PDB file of C-alpha atoms in Angstrom:
ATOM      1  CA  MET A 144     -32.969  76.792 -45.029  1.00  0.00           C
ATOM      2  CA  LYS A 145     -29.960  74.540 -44.451  1.00  0.00           C
ATOM      3  CA  ASN A 146     -29.418  71.122 -46.381  1.00  0.00           C
ATOM      4  CA  ILE A 147     -31.368  68.433 -46.119  1.00  0.00           C
ATOM      5  CA  VAL A 148     -30.521  64.810 -45.502  1.00  0.00           C
ATOM      6  CA  LEU A 149     -32.695  61.709 -46.218  1.00  0.00           C
ATOM      7  CA  ILE A 150     -32.186  58.729 -44.385  1.00  0.00           C
ATOM      8  CA  GLY A 151     -34.081  55.422 -44.425  1.00  0.00           C
ATOM      9  CA  MET A 152     -34.019  51.695 -45.556  1.00  0.00           C
ATOM     10  CA  PRO A 153     -32.645  50.706 -48.997  1.00  0.00           C
ATOM     11  CA  GLY A 154     -35.537  50.897 -51.492  1.00  0.00           C
ATOM     12  CA  VAL A 155     -37.693  53.851 -49.724  1.00  0.00           C
ATOM     13  CA  GLY A 156     -36.510  56.015 -52.812  1.00  0.00           C
ATOM     14  CA  LYS A 157     -33.942  58.299 -51.121  1.00  0.00           C
ATOM     15  CA  SER A 158     -32.254  59.074 -54.230  1.00  0.00           C
ATOM     16  CA  THR A 159     -35.107  59.517 -56.495  1.00  0.00           C
ATOM     17  CA  ILE A 160     -36.953  61.647 -53.943  1.00  0.00           C
ATOM     18  CA  GLY A 161     -33.884  63.661 -53.430  1.00  0.00           C
ATOM     19  CA  VAL A 162     -33.107  64.335 -56.973  1.00  0.00           C
ATOM     20  CA  ILE A 163     -36.506  65.982 -57.483  1.00  0.00           C
ATOM     21  CA  LEU A 164     -36.649  67.751 -54.075  1.00  0.00           C
ATOM     22  CA  ALA A 165     -33.525  69.239 -54.771  1.00  0.00           C
ATOM     23  CA  LYS A 166     -34.898  70.358 -58.252  1.00  0.00           C
ATOM     24  CA  GLU A 167     -38.069  71.735 -56.549  1.00  0.00           C
ATOM     25  CA  LEU A 168     -36.080  73.666 -53.762  1.00  0.00           C
ATOM     26  CA  GLY A 169     -33.440  75.069 -56.306  1.00  0.00           C
ATOM     27  CA  TYR A 170     -30.918  73.169 -54.201  1.00  0.00           C
ATOM     28  CA  GLN A 171     -28.001  70.822 -55.224  1.00  0.00           C
ATOM     29  CA  PHE A 172     -28.296  67.022 -55.063  1.00  0.00           C
ATOM     30  CA  VAL A 173     -25.560  64.850 -53.511  1.00  0.00           C
ATOM     31  CA  ASP A 174     -25.865  60.987 -53.467  1.00  0.00           C
ATOM     32  CA  ALA A 175     -23.481  59.872 -50.515  1.00  0.00           C
ATOM     33  CA  ASP A 176     -23.286  56.506 -51.868  1.00  0.00           C
ATOM     34  CA  LEU A 177     -21.621  57.738 -55.254  1.00  0.00           C
ATOM     35  CA  LEU A 178     -19.333  59.815 -52.807  1.00  0.00           C
ATOM     36  CA  ILE A 179     -18.169  56.500 -51.192  1.00  0.00           C
ATOM     37  CA  GLN A 180     -17.795  54.878 -54.666  1.00  0.00           C
ATOM     38  CA  GLU A 181     -15.845  57.637 -56.190  1.00  0.00           C
ATOM     39  CA  GLN A 182     -13.615  58.129 -53.265  1.00  0.00           C
ATOM     40  CA  GLU A 183     -12.996  54.092 -53.168  1.00  0.00           C
ATOM     41  CA  LYS A 184     -12.966  53.648 -56.957  1.00  0.00           C
ATOM     42  CA  ARG A 185     -15.114  50.537 -56.241  1.00  0.00           C
ATOM     43  CA  LEU A 186     -18.753  49.669 -56.193  1.00  0.00           C
ATOM     44  CA  LEU A 187     -20.475  49.415 -52.674  1.00  0.00           C
ATOM     45  CA  LYS A 188     -20.728  45.501 -52.938  1.00  0.00           C
ATOM     46  CA  GLU A 189     -16.973  45.320 -53.908  1.00  0.00           C
ATOM     47  CA  ILE A 190     -16.082  47.515 -50.744  1.00  0.00           C
ATOM     48  CA  ILE A 191     -18.301  45.271 -48.576  1.00  0.00           C
ATOM     49  CA  SER A 192     -16.736  42.246 -50.189  1.00  0.00           C
ATOM     50  CA  GLU A 193     -13.177  43.351 -49.665  1.00  0.00           C
ATOM     51  CA  GLU A 194     -13.235  45.228 -46.576  1.00  0.00           C
ATOM     52  CA  GLY A 195     -16.050  43.253 -44.848  1.00  0.00           C
ATOM     53  CA  ILE A 196     -19.057  44.923 -43.005  1.00  0.00           C
ATOM     54  CA  GLU A 197     -17.146  46.764 -40.532  1.00  0.00           C
ATOM     55  CA  GLY A 198     -14.600  48.072 -43.033  1.00  0.00           C
ATOM     56  CA  PHE A 199     -17.416  49.460 -45.309  1.00  0.00           C
ATOM     57  CA  ILE A 200     -19.135  51.207 -42.178  1.00  0.00           C
ATOM     58  CA  ALA A 201     -15.870  52.924 -41.212  1.00  0.00           C
ATOM     59  CA  ILE A 202     -15.486  53.994 -44.943  1.00  0.00           C
ATOM     60  CA  GLU A 203     -18.969  55.172 -44.951  1.00  0.00           C
ATOM     61  CA  ASN A 204     -18.862  56.975 -41.515  1.00  0.00           C
ATOM     62  CA  GLN A 205     -15.830  58.812 -42.734  1.00  0.00           C
ATOM     63  CA  VAL A 206     -17.103  59.947 -46.158  1.00  0.00           C
ATOM     64  CA  ASN A 207     -20.414  61.081 -44.745  1.00  0.00           C
ATOM     65  CA  ALA A 208     -18.762  62.842 -41.631  1.00  0.00           C
ATOM     66  CA  SER A 209     -16.647  64.812 -44.257  1.00  0.00           C
ATOM     67  CA  ILE A 210     -19.520  66.045 -46.412  1.00  0.00           C
ATOM     68  CA  GLU A 211     -19.721  69.854 -46.676  1.00  0.00           C
ATOM     69  CA  ALA A 212     -22.738  71.216 -48.438  1.00  0.00           C
ATOM     70  CA  ASP A 213     -24.748  74.342 -48.627  1.00  0.00           C
ATOM     71  CA  ARG A 214     -28.472  74.331 -49.904  1.00  0.00           C
ATOM     72  CA  THR A 215     -27.916  70.919 -50.631  1.00  0.00           C
ATOM     73  CA  VAL A 216     -30.304  67.559 -50.464  1.00  0.00           C
ATOM     74  CA  ILE A 217     -28.128  64.696 -49.585  1.00  0.00           C
ATOM     75  CA  ALA A 218     -29.311  60.971 -50.034  1.00  0.00           C
ATOM     76  CA  THR A 219     -27.505  58.713 -47.602  1.00  0.00           C
ATOM     77  CA  GLY A 220     -26.996  55.079 -47.847  1.00  0.00           C
ATOM     78  CA  GLY A 221     -29.370  53.125 -45.439  1.00  0.00           C
ATOM     79  CA  SER A 222     -26.578  52.165 -43.129  1.00  0.00           C
ATOM     80  CA  VAL A 223     -25.134  55.580 -42.521  1.00  0.00           C
ATOM     81  CA  VAL A 224     -26.926  55.283 -39.174  1.00  0.00           C
ATOM     82  CA  TYR A 225     -24.228  53.044 -37.981  1.00  0.00           C
ATOM     83  CA  GLY A 226     -21.877  55.979 -38.161  1.00  0.00           C
ATOM     84  CA  LYS A 227     -22.137  58.308 -34.966  1.00  0.00           C
ATOM     85  CA  GLU A 228     -19.731  60.823 -36.034  1.00  0.00           C
ATOM     86  CA  ALA A 229     -21.499  60.920 -39.924  1.00  0.00           C
ATOM     87  CA  MET A 230     -24.902  61.298 -38.119  1.00  0.00           C
ATOM     88  CA  GLU A 231     -23.917  63.816 -35.804  1.00  0.00           C
ATOM     89  CA  HIS A 232     -22.103  65.711 -38.463  1.00  0.00           C
ATOM     90  CA  LEU A 233     -25.316  65.490 -40.800  1.00  0.00           C
ATOM     91  CA  GLY A 234     -27.463  66.532 -37.891  1.00  0.00           C
ATOM     92  CA  GLU A 235     -25.484  69.703 -37.586  1.00  0.00           C
ATOM     93  CA  ILE A 236     -25.560  70.724 -41.097  1.00  0.00           C
ATOM     94  CA  ALA A 237     -29.034  69.734 -42.031  1.00  0.00           C
ATOM     95  CA  THR A 238     -32.631  68.893 -41.526  1.00  0.00           C
ATOM     96  CA  VAL A 239     -32.488  64.808 -41.149  1.00  0.00           C
ATOM     97  CA  ILE A 240     -35.747  63.498 -42.807  1.00  0.00           C
ATOM     98  CA  TYR A 241     -36.391  59.787 -42.075  1.00  0.00           C
ATOM     99  CA  LEU A 242     -38.323  58.193 -44.842  1.00  0.00           C
ATOM    100  CA  LYS A 243     -40.098  55.515 -43.109  1.00  0.00           C
ATOM    101  CA  LEU A 244     -41.815  52.352 -44.707  1.00  0.00           C
ATOM    102  CA  SER A 245     -43.458  49.448 -43.043  1.00  0.00           C
ATOM    103  CA  TYR A 246     -41.601  46.091 -43.022  1.00  0.00           C
ATOM    104  CA  LYS A 247     -44.260  44.722 -45.484  1.00  0.00           C
ATOM    105  CA  ALA A 248     -44.246  47.365 -48.226  1.00  0.00           C
ATOM    106  CA  LEU A 249     -40.311  47.553 -47.972  1.00  0.00           C
ATOM    107  CA  ARG A 250     -40.187  43.741 -48.581  1.00  0.00           C
ATOM    108  CA  LYS A 251     -42.204  44.217 -51.681  1.00  0.00           C
ATOM    109  CA  ARG A 252     -40.014  47.015 -53.173  1.00  0.00           C
ATOM    110  CA  LEU A 253     -36.682  45.142 -52.636  1.00  0.00           C
ATOM    111  CA  GLY A 254     -34.999  43.216 -55.164  1.00  0.00           C
ATOM    112  CA  ASN A 255     -31.799  41.229 -54.518  1.00  0.00           C
ATOM    113  CA  LEU A 256     -29.979  43.100 -51.314  1.00  0.00           C
ATOM    114  CA  LYS A 257     -26.477  41.628 -52.198  1.00  0.00           C
ATOM    115  CA  ASN A 258     -26.410  43.264 -55.705  1.00  0.00           C
ATOM    116  CA  ARG A 259     -27.561  46.542 -53.852  1.00  0.00           C
ATOM    117  CA  GLY A 260     -24.661  46.758 -51.607  1.00  0.00           C
ATOM    118  CA  VAL A 261     -26.654  46.258 -48.579  1.00  0.00           C
ATOM    119  CA  VAL A 262     -25.026  45.852 -45.171  1.00  0.00           C
ATOM    120  CA  LEU A 263     -26.459  42.487 -44.198  1.00  0.00           C
ATOM    121  CA  ARG A 264     -24.442  40.490 -41.429  1.00  0.00           C
ATOM    122  CA  ASP A 265     -24.254  36.577 -41.579  1.00  0.00           C
ATOM    123  CA  GLY A 266     -27.549  34.944 -40.648  1.00  0.00           C
ATOM    124  CA  GLN A 267     -29.252  38.640 -40.475  1.00  0.00           C
ATOM    125  CA  THR A 268     -32.778  38.662 -42.255  1.00  0.00           C
ATOM    126  CA  LEU A 269     -34.257  41.562 -43.736  1.00  0.00           C
ATOM    127  CA  LYS A 270     -36.611  41.777 -40.668  1.00  0.00           C
ATOM    128  CA  ASP A 271     -33.512  41.940 -38.158  1.00  0.00           C
ATOM    129  CA  LEU A 272     -32.195  44.657 -40.207  1.00  0.00           C
ATOM    130  CA  TYR A 273     -35.257  46.497 -40.425  1.00  0.00           C
ATOM    131  CA  GLU A 274     -35.800  46.257 -36.802  1.00  0.00           C
ATOM    132  CA  GLU A 275     -32.309  47.064 -35.861  1.00  0.00           C
ATOM    133  CA  ARG A 276     -32.222  50.270 -37.982  1.00  0.00           C
ATOM    134  CA  VAL A 277     -35.668  51.750 -37.372  1.00  0.00           C
ATOM    135  CA  VAL A 278     -34.574  52.626 -33.824  1.00  0.00           C
ATOM    136  CA  LEU A 279     -31.518  54.552 -35.250  1.00  0.00           C
ATOM    137  CA  TYR A 280     -33.412  56.266 -37.772  1.00  0.00           C
ATOM    138  CA  GLU A 281     -35.950  57.423 -35.493  1.00  0.00           C
ATOM    139  CA  LYS A 282     -33.176  58.446 -33.071  1.00  0.00           C
ATOM    140  CA  TYR A 283     -31.375  60.912 -35.534  1.00  0.00           C
ATOM    141  CA  ALA A 284     -34.385  61.917 -37.554  1.00  0.00           C
ATOM    142  CA  ASP A 285     -35.660  65.786 -37.098  1.00  0.00           C
ATOM    143  CA  ILE A 286     -38.770  64.848 -39.158  1.00  0.00           C
ATOM    144  CA  THR A 287     -40.368  61.482 -39.950  1.00  0.00           C
ATOM    145  CA  ILE A 288     -42.344  61.172 -43.301  1.00  0.00           C
ATOM    146  CA  ASP A 289     -44.329  58.029 -43.627  1.00  0.00           C
ATOM    147  CA  GLU A 290     -44.312  56.589 -47.279  1.00  0.00           C
ATOM    148  CA  GLU A 291     -47.154  54.040 -46.483  1.00  0.00           C
ATOM    149  CA  ASN A 292     -49.642  54.026 -49.128  1.00  0.00           C
ATOM    150  CA  LYS A 293     -48.146  57.263 -50.944  1.00  0.00           C
ATOM    151  CA  ASN A 294     -46.786  57.494 -54.203  1.00  0.00           C
ATOM    152  CA  LEU A 295     -43.550  59.645 -55.028  1.00  0.00           C
ATOM    153  CA  GLU A 296     -45.532  62.747 -55.736  1.00  0.00           C
ATOM    154  CA  GLU A 297     -47.601  62.259 -52.370  1.00  0.00           C
ATOM    155  CA  THR A 298     -43.999  61.587 -50.298  1.00  0.00           C
ATOM    156  CA  LEU A 299     -42.679  64.645 -51.978  1.00  0.00           C
ATOM    157  CA  GLN A 300     -45.622  66.837 -51.063  1.00  0.00           C
ATOM    158  CA  SER A 301     -45.505  65.574 -47.726  1.00  0.00           C
ATOM    159  CA  ILE A 302     -41.882  66.579 -47.261  1.00  0.00           C
ATOM    160  CA  ILE A 303     -42.363  70.087 -48.666  1.00  0.00           C
ATOM    161  CA  ASP A 304     -45.305  70.819 -46.409  1.00  0.00           C
ATOM    162  CA  THR A 305     -43.408  69.528 -43.447  1.00  0.00           C
ATOM    163  CA  LEU A 306     -40.533  71.910 -44.332  1.00  0.00           C
TER     164      LEU A 306
END
C-alpha cells in the first residue's frame, strides 16, 4: 500500500487520526503543518500575518508538493486544497482520504480560528469557508470518510475497513 493523505477542514482530527492510523498500519506519520513551520521557522498564524493569505498558500503549496514519503500517513492543513501542485503531487504518491464533517458538527468542534492559523479571508465566515472547501475536498479525494456522529475509534475503523 502506498502513502495515505488525510484532508479536511480544521477540527476534523487529521493529526490525531493520522498518528493512530500510522501506528496501526506500521507507517510513519508526517504533519504537513509542522513541516511548514519547521521550514519557515514561524507558527502558521505568524506566516499568515506576515505573508498574507496568498503568501501562506504559496508556501503551503510548495512544502506539500515537495513531500517525499514511503509508507507514511500525511496529515495536511485544511487549506492544502488551494494548492493545485500540492494536491496533484499528493494524489500521485498517496491515497487521499477526505475526513468529512457537517458544518454544524464542525462549528461545535472549532475554537478560535485565528489562533489555529486558519486561512480565513476578510469578511469570510466559517460557513463560506466550509462551502468553498468541501467542493475541493470532494474533487481531490480518492475516499471520503463521513465522521458524522462517529467517535475517534469509529472513524479509524471506517478508514481501515475502507482501505
